[in-house]
PDB file of C-alpha atoms in Angstrom:
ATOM      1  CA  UNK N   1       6.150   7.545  35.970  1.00  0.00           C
ATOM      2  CA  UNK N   2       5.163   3.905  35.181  1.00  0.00           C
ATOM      3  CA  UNK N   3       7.761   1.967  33.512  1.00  0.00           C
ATOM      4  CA  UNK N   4       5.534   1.831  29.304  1.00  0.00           C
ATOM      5  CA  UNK N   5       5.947   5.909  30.369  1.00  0.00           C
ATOM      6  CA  UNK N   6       9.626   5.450  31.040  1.00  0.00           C
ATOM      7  CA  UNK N   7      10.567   3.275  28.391  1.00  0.00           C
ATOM      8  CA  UNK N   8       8.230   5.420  25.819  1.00  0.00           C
ATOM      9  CA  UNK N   9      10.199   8.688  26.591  1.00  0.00           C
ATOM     10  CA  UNK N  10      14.052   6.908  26.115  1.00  0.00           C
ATOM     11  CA  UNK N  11      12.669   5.246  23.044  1.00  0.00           C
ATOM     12  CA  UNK N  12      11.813   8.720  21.811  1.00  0.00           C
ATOM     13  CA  UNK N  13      14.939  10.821  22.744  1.00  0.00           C
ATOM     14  CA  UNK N  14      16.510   7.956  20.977  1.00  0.00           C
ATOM     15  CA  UNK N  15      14.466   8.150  17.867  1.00  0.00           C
ATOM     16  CA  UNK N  16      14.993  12.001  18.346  1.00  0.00           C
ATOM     17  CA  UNK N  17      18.814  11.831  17.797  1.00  0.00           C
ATOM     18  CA  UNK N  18      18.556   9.239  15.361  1.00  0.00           C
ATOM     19  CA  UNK N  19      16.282  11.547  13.182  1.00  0.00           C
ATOM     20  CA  UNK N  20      13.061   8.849  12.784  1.00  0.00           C
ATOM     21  CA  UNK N  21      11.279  10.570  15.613  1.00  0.00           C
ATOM     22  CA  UNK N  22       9.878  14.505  15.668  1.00  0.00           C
ATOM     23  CA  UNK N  23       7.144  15.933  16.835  1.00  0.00           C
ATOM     24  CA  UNK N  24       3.713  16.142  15.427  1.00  0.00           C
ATOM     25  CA  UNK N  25       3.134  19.433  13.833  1.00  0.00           C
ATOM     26  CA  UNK N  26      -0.863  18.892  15.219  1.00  0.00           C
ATOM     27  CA  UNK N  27       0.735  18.821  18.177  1.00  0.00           C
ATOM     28  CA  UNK N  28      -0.625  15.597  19.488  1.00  0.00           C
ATOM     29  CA  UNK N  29       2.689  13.051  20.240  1.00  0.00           C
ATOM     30  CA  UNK N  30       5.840  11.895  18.757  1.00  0.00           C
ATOM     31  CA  UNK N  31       5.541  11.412  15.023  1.00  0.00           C
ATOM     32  CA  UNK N  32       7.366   8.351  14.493  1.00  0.00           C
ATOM     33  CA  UNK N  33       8.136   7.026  10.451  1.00  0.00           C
ATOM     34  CA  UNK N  34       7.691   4.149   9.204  1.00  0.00           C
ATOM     35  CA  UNK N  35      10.744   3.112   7.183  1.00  0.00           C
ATOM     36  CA  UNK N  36       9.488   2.042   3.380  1.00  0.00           C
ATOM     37  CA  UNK N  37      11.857  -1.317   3.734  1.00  0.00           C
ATOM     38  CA  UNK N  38       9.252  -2.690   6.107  1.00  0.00           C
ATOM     39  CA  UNK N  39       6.820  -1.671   4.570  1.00  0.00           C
ATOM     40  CA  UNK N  40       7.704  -3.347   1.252  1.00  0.00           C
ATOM     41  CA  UNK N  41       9.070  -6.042   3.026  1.00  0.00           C
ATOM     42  CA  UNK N  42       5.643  -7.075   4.514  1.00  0.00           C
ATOM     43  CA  UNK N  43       4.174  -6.308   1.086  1.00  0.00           C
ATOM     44  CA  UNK N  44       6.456  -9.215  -0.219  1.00  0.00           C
ATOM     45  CA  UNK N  45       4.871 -11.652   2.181  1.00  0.00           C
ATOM     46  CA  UNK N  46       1.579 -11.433   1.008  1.00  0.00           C
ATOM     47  CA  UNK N  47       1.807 -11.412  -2.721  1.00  0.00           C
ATOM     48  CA  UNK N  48       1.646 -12.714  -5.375  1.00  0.00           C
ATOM     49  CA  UNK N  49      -1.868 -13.015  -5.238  1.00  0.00           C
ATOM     50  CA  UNK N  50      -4.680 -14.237  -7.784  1.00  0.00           C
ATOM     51  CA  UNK N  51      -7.939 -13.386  -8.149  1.00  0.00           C
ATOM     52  CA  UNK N  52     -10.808 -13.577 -10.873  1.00  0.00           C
ATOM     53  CA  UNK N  53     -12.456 -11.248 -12.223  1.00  0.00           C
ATOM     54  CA  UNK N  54     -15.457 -10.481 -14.529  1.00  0.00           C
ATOM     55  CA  UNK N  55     -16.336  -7.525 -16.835  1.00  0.00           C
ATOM     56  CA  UNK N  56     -19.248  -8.309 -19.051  1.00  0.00           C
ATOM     57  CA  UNK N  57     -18.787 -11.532 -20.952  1.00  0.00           C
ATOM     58  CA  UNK N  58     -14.977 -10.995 -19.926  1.00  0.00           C
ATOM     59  CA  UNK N  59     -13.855 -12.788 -17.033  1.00  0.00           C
ATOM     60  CA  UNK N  60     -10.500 -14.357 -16.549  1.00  0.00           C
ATOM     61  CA  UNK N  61      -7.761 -14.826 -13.940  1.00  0.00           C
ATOM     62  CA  UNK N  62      -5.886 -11.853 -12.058  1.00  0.00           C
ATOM     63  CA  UNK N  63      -2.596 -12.449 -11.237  1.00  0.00           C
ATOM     64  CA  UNK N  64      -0.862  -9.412  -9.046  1.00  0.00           C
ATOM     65  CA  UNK N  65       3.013  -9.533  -8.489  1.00  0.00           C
ATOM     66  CA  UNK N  66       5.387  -7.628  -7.066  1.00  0.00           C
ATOM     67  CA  UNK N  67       4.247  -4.719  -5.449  1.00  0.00           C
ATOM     68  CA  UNK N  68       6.214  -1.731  -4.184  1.00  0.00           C
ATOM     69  CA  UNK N  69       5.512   1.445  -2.185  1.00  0.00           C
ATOM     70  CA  UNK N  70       7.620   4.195  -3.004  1.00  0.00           C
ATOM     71  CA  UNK N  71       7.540   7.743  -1.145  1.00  0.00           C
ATOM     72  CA  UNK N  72       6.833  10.807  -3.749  1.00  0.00           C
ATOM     73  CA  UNK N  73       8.132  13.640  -2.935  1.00  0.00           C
ATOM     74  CA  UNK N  74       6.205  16.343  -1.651  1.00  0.00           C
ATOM     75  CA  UNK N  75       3.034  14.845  -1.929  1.00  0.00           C
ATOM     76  CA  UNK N  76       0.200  13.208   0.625  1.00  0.00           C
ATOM     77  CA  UNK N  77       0.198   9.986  -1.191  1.00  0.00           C
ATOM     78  CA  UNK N  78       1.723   6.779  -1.414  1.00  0.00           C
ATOM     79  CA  UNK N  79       3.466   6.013  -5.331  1.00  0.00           C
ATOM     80  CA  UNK N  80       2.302   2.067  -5.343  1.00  0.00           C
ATOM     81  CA  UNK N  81       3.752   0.242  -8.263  1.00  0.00           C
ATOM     82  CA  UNK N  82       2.803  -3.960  -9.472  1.00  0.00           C
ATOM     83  CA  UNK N  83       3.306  -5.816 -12.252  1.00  0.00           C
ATOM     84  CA  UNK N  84       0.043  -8.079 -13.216  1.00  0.00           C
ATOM     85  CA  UNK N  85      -1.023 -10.933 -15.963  1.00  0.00           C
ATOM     86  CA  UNK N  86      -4.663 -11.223 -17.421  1.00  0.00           C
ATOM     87  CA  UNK N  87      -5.183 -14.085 -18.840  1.00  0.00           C
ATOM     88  CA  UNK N  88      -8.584 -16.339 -19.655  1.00  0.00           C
ATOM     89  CA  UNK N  89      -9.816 -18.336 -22.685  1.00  0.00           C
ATOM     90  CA  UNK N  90      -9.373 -15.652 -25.313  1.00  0.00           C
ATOM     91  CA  UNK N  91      -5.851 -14.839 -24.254  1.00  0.00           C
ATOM     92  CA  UNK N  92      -4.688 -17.830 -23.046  1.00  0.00           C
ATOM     93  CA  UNK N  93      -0.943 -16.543 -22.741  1.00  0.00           C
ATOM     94  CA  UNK N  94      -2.090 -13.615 -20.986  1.00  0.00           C
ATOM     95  CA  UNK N  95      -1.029  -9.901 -21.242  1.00  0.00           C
ATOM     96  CA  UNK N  96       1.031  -8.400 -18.843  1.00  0.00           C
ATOM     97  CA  UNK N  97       1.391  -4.798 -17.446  1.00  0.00           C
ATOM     98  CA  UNK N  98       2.064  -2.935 -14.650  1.00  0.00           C
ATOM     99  CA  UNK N  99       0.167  -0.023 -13.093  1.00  0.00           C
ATOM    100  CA  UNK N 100       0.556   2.942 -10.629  1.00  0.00           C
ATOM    101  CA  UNK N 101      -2.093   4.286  -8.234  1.00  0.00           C
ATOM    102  CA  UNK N 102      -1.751   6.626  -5.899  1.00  0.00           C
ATOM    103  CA  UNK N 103      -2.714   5.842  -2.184  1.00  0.00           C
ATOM    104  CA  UNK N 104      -3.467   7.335   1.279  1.00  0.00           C
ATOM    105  CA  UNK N 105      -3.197   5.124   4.543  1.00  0.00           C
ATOM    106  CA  UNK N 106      -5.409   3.982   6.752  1.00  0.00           C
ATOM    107  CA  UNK N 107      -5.317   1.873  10.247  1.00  0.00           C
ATOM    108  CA  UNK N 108      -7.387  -0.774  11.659  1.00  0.00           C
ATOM    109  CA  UNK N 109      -7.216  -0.166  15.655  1.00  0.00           C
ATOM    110  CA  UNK N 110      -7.856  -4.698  16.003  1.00  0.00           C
ATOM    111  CA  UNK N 111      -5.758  -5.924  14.022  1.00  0.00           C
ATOM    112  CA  UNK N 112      -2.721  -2.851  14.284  1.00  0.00           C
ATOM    113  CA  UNK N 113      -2.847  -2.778  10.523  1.00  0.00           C
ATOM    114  CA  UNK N 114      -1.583  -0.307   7.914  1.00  0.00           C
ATOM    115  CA  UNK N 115      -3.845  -0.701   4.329  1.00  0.00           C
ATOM    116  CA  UNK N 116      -3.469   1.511   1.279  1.00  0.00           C
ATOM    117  CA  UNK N 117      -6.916   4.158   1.269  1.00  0.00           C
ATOM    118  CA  UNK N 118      -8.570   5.012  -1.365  1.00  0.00           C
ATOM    119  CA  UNK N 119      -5.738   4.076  -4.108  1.00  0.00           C
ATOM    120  CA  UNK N 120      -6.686   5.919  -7.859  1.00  0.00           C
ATOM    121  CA  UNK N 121      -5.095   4.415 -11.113  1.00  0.00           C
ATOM    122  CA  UNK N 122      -2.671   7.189 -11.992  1.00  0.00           C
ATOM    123  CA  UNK N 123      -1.094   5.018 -14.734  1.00  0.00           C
ATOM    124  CA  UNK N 124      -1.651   1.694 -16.646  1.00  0.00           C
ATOM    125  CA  UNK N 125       0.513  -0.024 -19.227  1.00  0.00           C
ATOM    126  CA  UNK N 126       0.478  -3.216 -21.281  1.00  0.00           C
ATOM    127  CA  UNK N 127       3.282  -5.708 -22.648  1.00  0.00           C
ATOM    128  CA  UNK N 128       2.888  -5.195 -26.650  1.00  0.00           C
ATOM    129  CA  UNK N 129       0.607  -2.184 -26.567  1.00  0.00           C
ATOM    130  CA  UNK N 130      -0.906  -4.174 -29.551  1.00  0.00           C
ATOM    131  CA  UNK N 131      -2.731  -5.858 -27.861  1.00  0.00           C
ATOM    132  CA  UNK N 132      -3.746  -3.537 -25.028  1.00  0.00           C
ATOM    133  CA  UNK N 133      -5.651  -1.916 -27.862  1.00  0.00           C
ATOM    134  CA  UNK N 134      -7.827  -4.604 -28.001  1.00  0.00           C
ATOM    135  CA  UNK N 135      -9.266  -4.118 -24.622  1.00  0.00           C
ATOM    136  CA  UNK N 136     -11.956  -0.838 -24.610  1.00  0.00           C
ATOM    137  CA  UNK N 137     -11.070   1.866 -21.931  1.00  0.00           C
ATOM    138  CA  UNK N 138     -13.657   0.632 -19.500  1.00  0.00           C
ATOM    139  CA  UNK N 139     -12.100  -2.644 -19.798  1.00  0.00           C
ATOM    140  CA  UNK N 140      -8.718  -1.235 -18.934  1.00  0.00           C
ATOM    141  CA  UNK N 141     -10.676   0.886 -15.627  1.00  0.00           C
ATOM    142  CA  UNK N 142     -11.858  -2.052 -14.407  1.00  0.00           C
ATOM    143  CA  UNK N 143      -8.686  -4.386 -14.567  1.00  0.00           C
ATOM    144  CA  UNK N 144      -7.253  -0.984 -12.740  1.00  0.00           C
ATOM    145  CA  UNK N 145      -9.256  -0.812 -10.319  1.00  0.00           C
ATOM    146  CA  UNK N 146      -9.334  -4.549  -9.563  1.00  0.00           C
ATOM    147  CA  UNK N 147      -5.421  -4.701  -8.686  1.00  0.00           C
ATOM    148  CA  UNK N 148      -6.237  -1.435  -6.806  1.00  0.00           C
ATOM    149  CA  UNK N 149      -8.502  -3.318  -4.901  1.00  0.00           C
ATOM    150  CA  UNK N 150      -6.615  -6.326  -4.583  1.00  0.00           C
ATOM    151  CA  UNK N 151      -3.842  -4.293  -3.122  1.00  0.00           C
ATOM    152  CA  UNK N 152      -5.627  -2.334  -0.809  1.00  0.00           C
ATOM    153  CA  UNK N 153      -7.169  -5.243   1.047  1.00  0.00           C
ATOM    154  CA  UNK N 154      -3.492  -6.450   1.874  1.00  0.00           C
ATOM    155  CA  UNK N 155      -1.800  -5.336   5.414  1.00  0.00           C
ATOM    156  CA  UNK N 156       1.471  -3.042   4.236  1.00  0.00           C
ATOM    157  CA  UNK N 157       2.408  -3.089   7.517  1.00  0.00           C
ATOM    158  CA  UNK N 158       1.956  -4.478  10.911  1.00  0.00           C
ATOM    159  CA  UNK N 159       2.209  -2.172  14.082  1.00  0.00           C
ATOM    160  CA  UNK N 160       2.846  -5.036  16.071  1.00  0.00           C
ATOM    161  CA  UNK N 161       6.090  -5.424  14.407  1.00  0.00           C
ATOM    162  CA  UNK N 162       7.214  -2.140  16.151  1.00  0.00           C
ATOM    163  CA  UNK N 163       7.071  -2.655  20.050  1.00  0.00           C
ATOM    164  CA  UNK N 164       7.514   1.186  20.439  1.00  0.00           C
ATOM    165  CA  UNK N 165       4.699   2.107  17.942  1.00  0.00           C
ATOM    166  CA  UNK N 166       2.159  -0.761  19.530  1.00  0.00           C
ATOM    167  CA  UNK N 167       2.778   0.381  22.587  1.00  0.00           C
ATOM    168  CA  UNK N 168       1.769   4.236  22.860  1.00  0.00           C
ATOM    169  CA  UNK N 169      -1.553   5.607  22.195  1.00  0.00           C
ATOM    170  CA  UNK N 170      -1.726   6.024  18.476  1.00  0.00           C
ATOM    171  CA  UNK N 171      -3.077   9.395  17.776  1.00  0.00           C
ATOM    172  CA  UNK N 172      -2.672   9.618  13.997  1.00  0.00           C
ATOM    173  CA  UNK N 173      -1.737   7.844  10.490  1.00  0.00           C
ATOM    174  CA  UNK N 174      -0.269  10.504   8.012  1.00  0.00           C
ATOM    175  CA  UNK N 175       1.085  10.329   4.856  1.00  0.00           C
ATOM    176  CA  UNK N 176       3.755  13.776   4.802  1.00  0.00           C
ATOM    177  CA  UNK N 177       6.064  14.102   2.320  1.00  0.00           C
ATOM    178  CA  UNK N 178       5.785  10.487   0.501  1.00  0.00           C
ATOM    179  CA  UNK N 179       6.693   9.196   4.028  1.00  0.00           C
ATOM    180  CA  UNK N 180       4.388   7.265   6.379  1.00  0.00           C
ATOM    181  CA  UNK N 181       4.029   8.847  10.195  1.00  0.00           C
ATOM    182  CA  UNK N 182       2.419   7.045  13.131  1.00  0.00           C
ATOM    183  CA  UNK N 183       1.680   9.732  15.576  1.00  0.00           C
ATOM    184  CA  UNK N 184       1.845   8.549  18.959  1.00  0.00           C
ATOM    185  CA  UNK N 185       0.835  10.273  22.765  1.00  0.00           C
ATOM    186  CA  UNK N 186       0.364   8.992  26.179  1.00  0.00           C
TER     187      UNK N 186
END
């Protein structure tokens, strides 16, 4: 046995006593979770972020703060929370609000990157809901999707940062239980 082989296996009867570790129920490798402190942790490093946006004769600036991944219980998808400002020459002071979407994972094999997939607007709420009535549904959609968007071109995590996930074959990203698995093999 070579020595990635050797140090693959003691890296996963460790992360078998320690409980992080377990076996794929597809039966392909080690299922291996990814704690939701480094996840959130790397999401911290690359926001906040701005970005403008346009809907009809509406256009002003984006500003996306703060996000957070939280696990939900018993469900396939990521609970992604963010505060956000809207602001341009009609509301100069901006309104803020904070939205939840709902998320999958995907991977990008170059880069070792974890992204949100697919993230849906479950929920979106306004500072003074007086003056989120101002704003038509569609206008509300859009700014949604926008920060959903926004989000889900940012890494949430890097698999690089993890010498014991970078190194094995990675056979799988799965969201389980409101917890993020890397599947592994050899």
């Amino acid at each position: 046995m070579n020595i990635v082989k050797k140090s693959m296996v003691v890296v996963a009867l460790l992360g078998l006593f320690s409980g992080c570790i377990g076996i794929d129920p597809q039966g392909r490798g080690a299922r291996i979770a990814v704690p939701m402190s480094m996840i959130n942790s790397t999401l911290a490093d690359n926001f906040p972020v701005s970005q403008k946006v346009s809907y009809g004769m509406i256009s002003g600036l984006l500003n996306i703060e703060d996000p957070s991944i939280l696990g939900q219980s018993g469900s396939n998808k990521l609970g992604v929370g963010t505060a956000f400002k809207f602001t341009n020459m009609f509301i100069p002071n901006g309104i803020m609000g904070k939205i939840n979407l709902a998320s999958g994972v995907r991977f990008d094999a170059n880069s070792k990157n974890l992204f949100l997939a697919n993230p849906m607007v479950n929920e979106i709420k306004f500072q003074n809901f007086s003056m989120a009535k101002y704003l038509t549904p569609e206008m509300r959609n859009a700014i949604g999707l926008v920060i959903a968007k926004a989000v889900a071109k940012k890494p949430i995590y890097n698999l690089n940062d993890n010498s014991s996930l970078a190194s094995g074959l990675i056979k799988g990203i799965d969201v389980s239980n409101g917890q993020i698995f890397v599947t592994v093999g050899f």
